[in-house]
Structures are given as structure tokens and as C-alpha cells.
mmCIF file of C-alpha atoms in Angstrom:
data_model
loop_
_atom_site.group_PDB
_atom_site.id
_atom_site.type_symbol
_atom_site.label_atom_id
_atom_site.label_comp_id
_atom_site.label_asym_id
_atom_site.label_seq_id
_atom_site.Cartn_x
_atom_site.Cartn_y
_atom_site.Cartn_z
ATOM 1 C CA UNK X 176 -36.039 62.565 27.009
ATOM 2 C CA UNK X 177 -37.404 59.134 27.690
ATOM 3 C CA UNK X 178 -37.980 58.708 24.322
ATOM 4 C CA UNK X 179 -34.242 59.086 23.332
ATOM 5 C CA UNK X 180 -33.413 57.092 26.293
ATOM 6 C CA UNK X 181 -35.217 54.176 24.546
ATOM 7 C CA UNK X 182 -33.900 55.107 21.416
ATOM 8 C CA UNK X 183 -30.325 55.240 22.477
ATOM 9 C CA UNK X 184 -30.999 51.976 24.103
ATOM 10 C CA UNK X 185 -32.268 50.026 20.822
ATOM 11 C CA UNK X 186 -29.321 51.637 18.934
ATOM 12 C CA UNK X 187 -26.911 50.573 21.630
ATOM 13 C CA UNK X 188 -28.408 47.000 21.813
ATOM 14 C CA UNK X 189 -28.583 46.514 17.445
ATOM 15 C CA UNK X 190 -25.148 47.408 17.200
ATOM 16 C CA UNK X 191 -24.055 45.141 19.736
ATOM 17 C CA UNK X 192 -25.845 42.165 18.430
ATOM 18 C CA UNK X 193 -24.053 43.252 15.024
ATOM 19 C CA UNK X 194 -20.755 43.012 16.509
ATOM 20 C CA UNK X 195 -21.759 39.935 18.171
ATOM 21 C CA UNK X 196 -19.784 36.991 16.990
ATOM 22 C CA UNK X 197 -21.920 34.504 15.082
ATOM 23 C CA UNK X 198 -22.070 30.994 15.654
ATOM 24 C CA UNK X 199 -19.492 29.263 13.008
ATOM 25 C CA UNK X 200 -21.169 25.791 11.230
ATOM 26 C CA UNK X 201 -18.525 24.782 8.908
ATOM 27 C CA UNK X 202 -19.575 21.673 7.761
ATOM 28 C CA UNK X 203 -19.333 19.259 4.402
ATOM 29 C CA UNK X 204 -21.220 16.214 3.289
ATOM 30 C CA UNK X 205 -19.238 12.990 4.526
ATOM 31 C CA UNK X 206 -17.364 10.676 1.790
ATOM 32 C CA UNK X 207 -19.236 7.597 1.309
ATOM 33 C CA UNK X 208 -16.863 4.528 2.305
ATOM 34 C CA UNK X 209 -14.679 3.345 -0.510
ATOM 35 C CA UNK X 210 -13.096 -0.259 0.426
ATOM 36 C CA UNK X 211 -12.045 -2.305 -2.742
ATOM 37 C CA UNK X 212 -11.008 -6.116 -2.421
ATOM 38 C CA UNK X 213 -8.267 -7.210 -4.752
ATOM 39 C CA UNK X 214 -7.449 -11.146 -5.480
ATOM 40 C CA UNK X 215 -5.338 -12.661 -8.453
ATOM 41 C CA UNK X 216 -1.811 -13.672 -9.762
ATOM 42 C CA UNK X 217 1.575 -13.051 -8.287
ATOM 43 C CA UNK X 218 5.333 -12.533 -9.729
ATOM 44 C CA UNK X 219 7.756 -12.334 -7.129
ATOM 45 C CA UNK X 220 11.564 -12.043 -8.148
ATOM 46 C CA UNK X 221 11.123 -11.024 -11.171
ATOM 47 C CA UNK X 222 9.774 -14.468 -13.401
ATOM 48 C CA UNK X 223 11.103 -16.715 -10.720
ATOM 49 C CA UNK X 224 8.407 -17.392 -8.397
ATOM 50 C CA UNK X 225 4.395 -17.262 -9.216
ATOM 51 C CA UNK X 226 1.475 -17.606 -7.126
ATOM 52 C CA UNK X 227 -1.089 -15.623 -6.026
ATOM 53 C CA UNK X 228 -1.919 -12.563 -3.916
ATOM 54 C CA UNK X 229 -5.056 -10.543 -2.339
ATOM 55 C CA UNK X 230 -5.794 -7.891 0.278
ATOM 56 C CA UNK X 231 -8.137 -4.806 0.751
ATOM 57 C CA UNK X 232 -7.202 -1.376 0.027
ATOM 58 C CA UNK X 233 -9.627 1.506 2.101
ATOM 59 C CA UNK X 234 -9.731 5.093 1.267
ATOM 60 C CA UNK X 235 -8.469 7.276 4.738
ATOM 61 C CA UNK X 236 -9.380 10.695 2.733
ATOM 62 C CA UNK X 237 -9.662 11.859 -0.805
ATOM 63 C CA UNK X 238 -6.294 11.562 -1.756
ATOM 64 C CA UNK X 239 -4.821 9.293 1.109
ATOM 65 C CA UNK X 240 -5.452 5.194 0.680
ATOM 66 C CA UNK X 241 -4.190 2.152 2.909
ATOM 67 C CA UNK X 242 -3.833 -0.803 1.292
ATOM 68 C CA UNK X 243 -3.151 -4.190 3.072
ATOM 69 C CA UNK X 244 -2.129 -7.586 1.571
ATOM 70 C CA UNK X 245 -0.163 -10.895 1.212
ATOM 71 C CA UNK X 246 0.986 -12.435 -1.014
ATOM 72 C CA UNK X 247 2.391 -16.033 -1.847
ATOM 73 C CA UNK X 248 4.288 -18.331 -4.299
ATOM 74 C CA UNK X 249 2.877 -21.747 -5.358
ATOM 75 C CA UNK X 250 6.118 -23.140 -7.197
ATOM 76 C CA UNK X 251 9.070 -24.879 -4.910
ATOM 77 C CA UNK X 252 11.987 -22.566 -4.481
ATOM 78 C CA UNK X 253 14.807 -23.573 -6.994
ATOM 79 C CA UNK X 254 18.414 -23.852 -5.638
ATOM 80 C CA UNK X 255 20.932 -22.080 -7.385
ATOM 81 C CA UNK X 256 24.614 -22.412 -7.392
ATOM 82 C CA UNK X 257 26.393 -19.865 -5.089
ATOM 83 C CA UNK X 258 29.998 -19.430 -4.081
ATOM 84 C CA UNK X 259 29.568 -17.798 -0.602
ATOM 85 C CA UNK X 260 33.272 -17.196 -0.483
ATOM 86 C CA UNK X 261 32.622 -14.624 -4.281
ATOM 87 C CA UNK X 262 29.200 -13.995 -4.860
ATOM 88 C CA UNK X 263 27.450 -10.881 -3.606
ATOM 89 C CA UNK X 264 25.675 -11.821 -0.586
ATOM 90 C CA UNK X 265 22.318 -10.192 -1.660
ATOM 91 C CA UNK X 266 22.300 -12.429 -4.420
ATOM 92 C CA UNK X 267 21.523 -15.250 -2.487
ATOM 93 C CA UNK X 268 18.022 -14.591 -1.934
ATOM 94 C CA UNK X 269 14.716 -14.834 -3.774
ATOM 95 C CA UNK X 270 11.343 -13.202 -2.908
ATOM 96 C CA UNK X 271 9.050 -15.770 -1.966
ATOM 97 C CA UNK X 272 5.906 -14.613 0.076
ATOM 98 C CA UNK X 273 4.447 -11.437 1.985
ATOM 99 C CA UNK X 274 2.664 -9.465 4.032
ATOM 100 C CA UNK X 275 2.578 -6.131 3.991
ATOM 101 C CA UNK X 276 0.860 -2.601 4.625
ATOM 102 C CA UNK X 277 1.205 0.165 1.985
ATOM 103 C CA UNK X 278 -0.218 3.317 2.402
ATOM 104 C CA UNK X 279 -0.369 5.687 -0.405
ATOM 105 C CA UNK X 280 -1.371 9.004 -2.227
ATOM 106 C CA UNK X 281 -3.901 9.160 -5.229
ATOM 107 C CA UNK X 282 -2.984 11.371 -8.006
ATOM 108 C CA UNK X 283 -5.550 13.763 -7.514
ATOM 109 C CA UNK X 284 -8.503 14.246 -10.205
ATOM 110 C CA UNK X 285 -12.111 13.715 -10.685
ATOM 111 C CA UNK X 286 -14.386 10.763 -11.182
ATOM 112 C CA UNK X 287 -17.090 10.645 -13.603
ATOM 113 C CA UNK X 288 -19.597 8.135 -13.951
ATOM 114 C CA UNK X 289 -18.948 5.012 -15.781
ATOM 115 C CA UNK X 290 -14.640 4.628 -16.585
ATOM 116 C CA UNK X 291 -12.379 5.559 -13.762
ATOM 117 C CA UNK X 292 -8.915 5.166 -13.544
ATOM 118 C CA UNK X 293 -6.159 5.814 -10.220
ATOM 119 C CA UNK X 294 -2.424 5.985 -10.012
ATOM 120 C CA UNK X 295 -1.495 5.544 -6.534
ATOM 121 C CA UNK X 296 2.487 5.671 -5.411
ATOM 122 C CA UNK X 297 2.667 3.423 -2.246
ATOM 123 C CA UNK X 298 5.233 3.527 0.366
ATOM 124 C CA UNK X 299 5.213 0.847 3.731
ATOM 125 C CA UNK X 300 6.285 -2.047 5.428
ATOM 126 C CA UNK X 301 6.034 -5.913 5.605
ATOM 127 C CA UNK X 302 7.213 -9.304 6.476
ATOM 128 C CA UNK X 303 8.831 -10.984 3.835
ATOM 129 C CA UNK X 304 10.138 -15.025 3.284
ATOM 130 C CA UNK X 305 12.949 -15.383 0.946
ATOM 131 C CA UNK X 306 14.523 -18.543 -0.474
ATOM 132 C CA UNK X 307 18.282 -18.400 0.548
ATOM 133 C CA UNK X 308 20.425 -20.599 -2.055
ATOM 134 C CA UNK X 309 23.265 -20.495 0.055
ATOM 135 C CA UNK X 310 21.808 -22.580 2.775
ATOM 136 C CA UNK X 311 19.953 -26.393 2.777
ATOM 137 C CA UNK X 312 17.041 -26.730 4.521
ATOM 138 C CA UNK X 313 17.508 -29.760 7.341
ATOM 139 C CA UNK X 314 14.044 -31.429 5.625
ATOM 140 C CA UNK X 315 16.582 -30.828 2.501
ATOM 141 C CA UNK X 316 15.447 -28.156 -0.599
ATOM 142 C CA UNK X 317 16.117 -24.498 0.163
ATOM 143 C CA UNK X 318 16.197 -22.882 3.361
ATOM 144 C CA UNK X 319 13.509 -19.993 3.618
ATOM 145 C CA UNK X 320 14.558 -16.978 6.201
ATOM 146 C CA UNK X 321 11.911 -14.300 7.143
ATOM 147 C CA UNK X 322 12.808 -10.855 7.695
ATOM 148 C CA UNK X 323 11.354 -7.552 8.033
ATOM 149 C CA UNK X 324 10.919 -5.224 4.928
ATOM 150 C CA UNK X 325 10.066 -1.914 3.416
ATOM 151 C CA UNK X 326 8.895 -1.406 0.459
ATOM 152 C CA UNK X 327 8.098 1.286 -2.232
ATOM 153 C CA UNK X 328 6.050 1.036 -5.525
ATOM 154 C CA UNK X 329 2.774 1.807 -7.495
ATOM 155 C CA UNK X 330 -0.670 0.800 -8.548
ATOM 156 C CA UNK X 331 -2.372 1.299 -11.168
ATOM 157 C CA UNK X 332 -6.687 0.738 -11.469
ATOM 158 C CA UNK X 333 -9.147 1.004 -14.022
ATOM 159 C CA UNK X 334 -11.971 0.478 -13.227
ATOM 160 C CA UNK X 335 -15.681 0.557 -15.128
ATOM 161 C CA UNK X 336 -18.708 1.225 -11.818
ATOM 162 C CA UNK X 337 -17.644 -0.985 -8.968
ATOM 163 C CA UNK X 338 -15.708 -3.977 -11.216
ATOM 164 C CA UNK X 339 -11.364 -3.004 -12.381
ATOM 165 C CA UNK X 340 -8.563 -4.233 -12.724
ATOM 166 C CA UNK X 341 -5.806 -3.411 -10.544
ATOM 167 C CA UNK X 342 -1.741 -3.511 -11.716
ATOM 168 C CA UNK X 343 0.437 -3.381 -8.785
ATOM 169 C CA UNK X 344 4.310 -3.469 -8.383
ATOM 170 C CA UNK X 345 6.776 -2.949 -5.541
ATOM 171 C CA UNK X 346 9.866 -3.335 -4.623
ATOM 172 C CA UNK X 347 10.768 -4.951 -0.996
ATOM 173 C CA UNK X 348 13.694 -3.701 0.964
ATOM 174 C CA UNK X 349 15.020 -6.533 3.566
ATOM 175 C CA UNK X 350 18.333 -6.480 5.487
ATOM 176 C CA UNK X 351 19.206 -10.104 6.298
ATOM 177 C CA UNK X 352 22.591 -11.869 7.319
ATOM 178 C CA UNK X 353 24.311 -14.444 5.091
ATOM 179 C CA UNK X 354 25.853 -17.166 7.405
ATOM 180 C CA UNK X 355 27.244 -18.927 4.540
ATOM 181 C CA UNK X 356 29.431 -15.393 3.438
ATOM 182 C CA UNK X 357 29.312 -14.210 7.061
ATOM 183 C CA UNK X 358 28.204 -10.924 6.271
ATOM 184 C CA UNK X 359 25.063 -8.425 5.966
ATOM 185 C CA UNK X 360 23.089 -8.624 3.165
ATOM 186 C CA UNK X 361 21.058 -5.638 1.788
ATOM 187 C CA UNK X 362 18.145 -7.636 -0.320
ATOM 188 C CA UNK X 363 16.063 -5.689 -3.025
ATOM 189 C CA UNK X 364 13.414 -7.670 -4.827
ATOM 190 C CA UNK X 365 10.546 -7.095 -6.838
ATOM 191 C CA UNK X 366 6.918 -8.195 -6.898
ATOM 192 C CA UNK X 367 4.082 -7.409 -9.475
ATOM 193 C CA UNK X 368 0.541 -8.221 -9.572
ATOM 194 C CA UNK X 369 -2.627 -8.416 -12.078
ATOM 195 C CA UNK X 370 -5.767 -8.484 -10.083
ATOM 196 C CA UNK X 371 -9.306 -7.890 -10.514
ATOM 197 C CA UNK X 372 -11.233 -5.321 -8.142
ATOM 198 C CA UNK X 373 -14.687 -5.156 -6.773
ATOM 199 C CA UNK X 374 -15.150 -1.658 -5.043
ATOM 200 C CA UNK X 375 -17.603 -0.984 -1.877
#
């Protein structure tokens, strides 16, 4: 009787620890940090204005990237001819510098060793300076108004190990107001960029 008592006991006491819930370690290795610095040349408007641009793009998770920059244009703005009484009010105003923040989503696929490529489309927001034709600046040249902006675009990398070459191009979304035409002006304007990369 003891015996079975013991028995029953061990029986009782394996089946409970089988039922027992385990202790869950779900775990992965980490990503290693992926930060790549950008610098080189700048096409704001279109042709109009050139200069230069730079910033640092970090990786948030495997498909998720931040990328933060500025942007700049080393030629004087050129005054054009506007009638503020006909002409469009958003056609008063060319893309001169920025800064923005663009966060973005990677195309998803796999690295290999050596060539590498990403397509990243970028969505975010910025500061932007425009050159406004309509108005004279009091020091005399073109007045520049600053204005808050979206913006929506793309890059493109290739890269070979840690060295690429980055193409970039957005377009920045501004809502300004045109004394001159005394009305609200909805501004779209383009910038593009060649730059090389160094990854880290």
C-alpha cells in the first residue's frame, strides 16, 4: 500500500511538472548599427538653383530608415518677372535651401557580400527658404520667405562594402501667402541629389 502511495505520488508529481508551463526565451541576435553619412551636390527647382547638401540616414529596423538632412544653394536667387495681379501665385517661388527629416521604408530583400543596392520611398517634414520673385528684398535682390514643408520622394543606393552612391529626389510641399497677389499659395518644388555614402 505504501508502495503505491509513493507510486501514485511520483506519477501525480511527473505529470504535473509536464503540464507545467515552461519558461518562454524568445530571443534573436541584435542588428548591428547601420548609420550612413551622405555629402555632395544639390538641384533645387528643377536646374535653377545648385549647391550642395548632406545629412545622416540611421536604420530604426530592417525595413524602417530615418534619414535627416539640409540642404543649400550656392548661386544668388534670380528675379523673374511676375504680374501679381495674373500669374499663379505658386509660381512665384523657387526652392532655395532645407532642412528636413524623412523617414522611410526599404524595399525589402537580402544583402550579399560585396554589391548592394536599396530603394527607399521617403515621406516627412522640413523647413524650407524659397526665393519669392514677387517681392524685393529691402538690402535689394530677392526676398527669401521660410515656411514649413512636407515632403515625399525616393532614394536610391548602391553601394560596393561600406563606400555608394546615393540618388535622392523629393518633392517639398509648402503653403505660403503671396502679399504681392494677396492670396494663399500652395508651393510644390523639387530637389534632387547625387551623393557619395560611407556606411557605419
Amino acid at each position: 500500500m505504501r508502495k503505491a502511495v509513493q507510486t501514485g505520488w511520483a506519477l501525480l508529481l511527473a505529470v504535473a511538472g509536464l503540464a507545467a508551463p515552461a519558461t518562454g526565451l524568445a530571443g534573436r541576435a541584435p542588428m548591428d548599427p547601420l548609420n550612413r553619412i551622405h555629402a555632395g551636390v544639390s538641384a533645387a527647382d528643377g536646374t535653377a538653383n545648385f549647391g550642395a547638401m548632406a545629412g545622416l540616414d540611421s536604420r530604426l529596423t530592417r525595413l524602417i530608415h530615418v534619414d535627416a538632412g539640409v540642404f543649400v544653394s550656392a548661386d544668388e536667387p534670380v528675379r523673374i518677372q511676375v504680374d501679381p495681379q495674373k500669374d499663379d501665385p505658386k509660381t512665384f517661388y523657387s526652392l532655395r535651401h532645407g532642412v528636413y527629416v524623412a523617414p522611410g521604408i526599404r524595399v525589402p530583400h537580402r544583402y550579399g557580400d560585396g554589391f548592394n543596392w536599396d530603394l527607399i520611398g521617403r515621406g516627412g517634414f522640413g523647413v524650407v527658404w524659397a526665393a519669392d520673385s514677387s517681392q524685393e528684398a529691402p538690402t535689394g535682390g530677392v526676398l527669401t520667405v521660410s515656411e514649413a514643408s512636407l515632403l515625399g520622394g525616393g532614394d536610391l543606393l548602391l553601394r560596393y562594402d561600406k563606400i555608394g552612391v546615393r540618388f535622392s529626389g523629393k518633392a517639398f510641399i509648402f503653403n505660403t501667402y503671396a502679399p504681392e497677389a494677396r492670396a494663399q499659395a500652395l508651393v510644390v518644388r523639387p530637389q534632387a541629389g547625387v551623393e557619395l555614402m560611407y556606411q557605419f
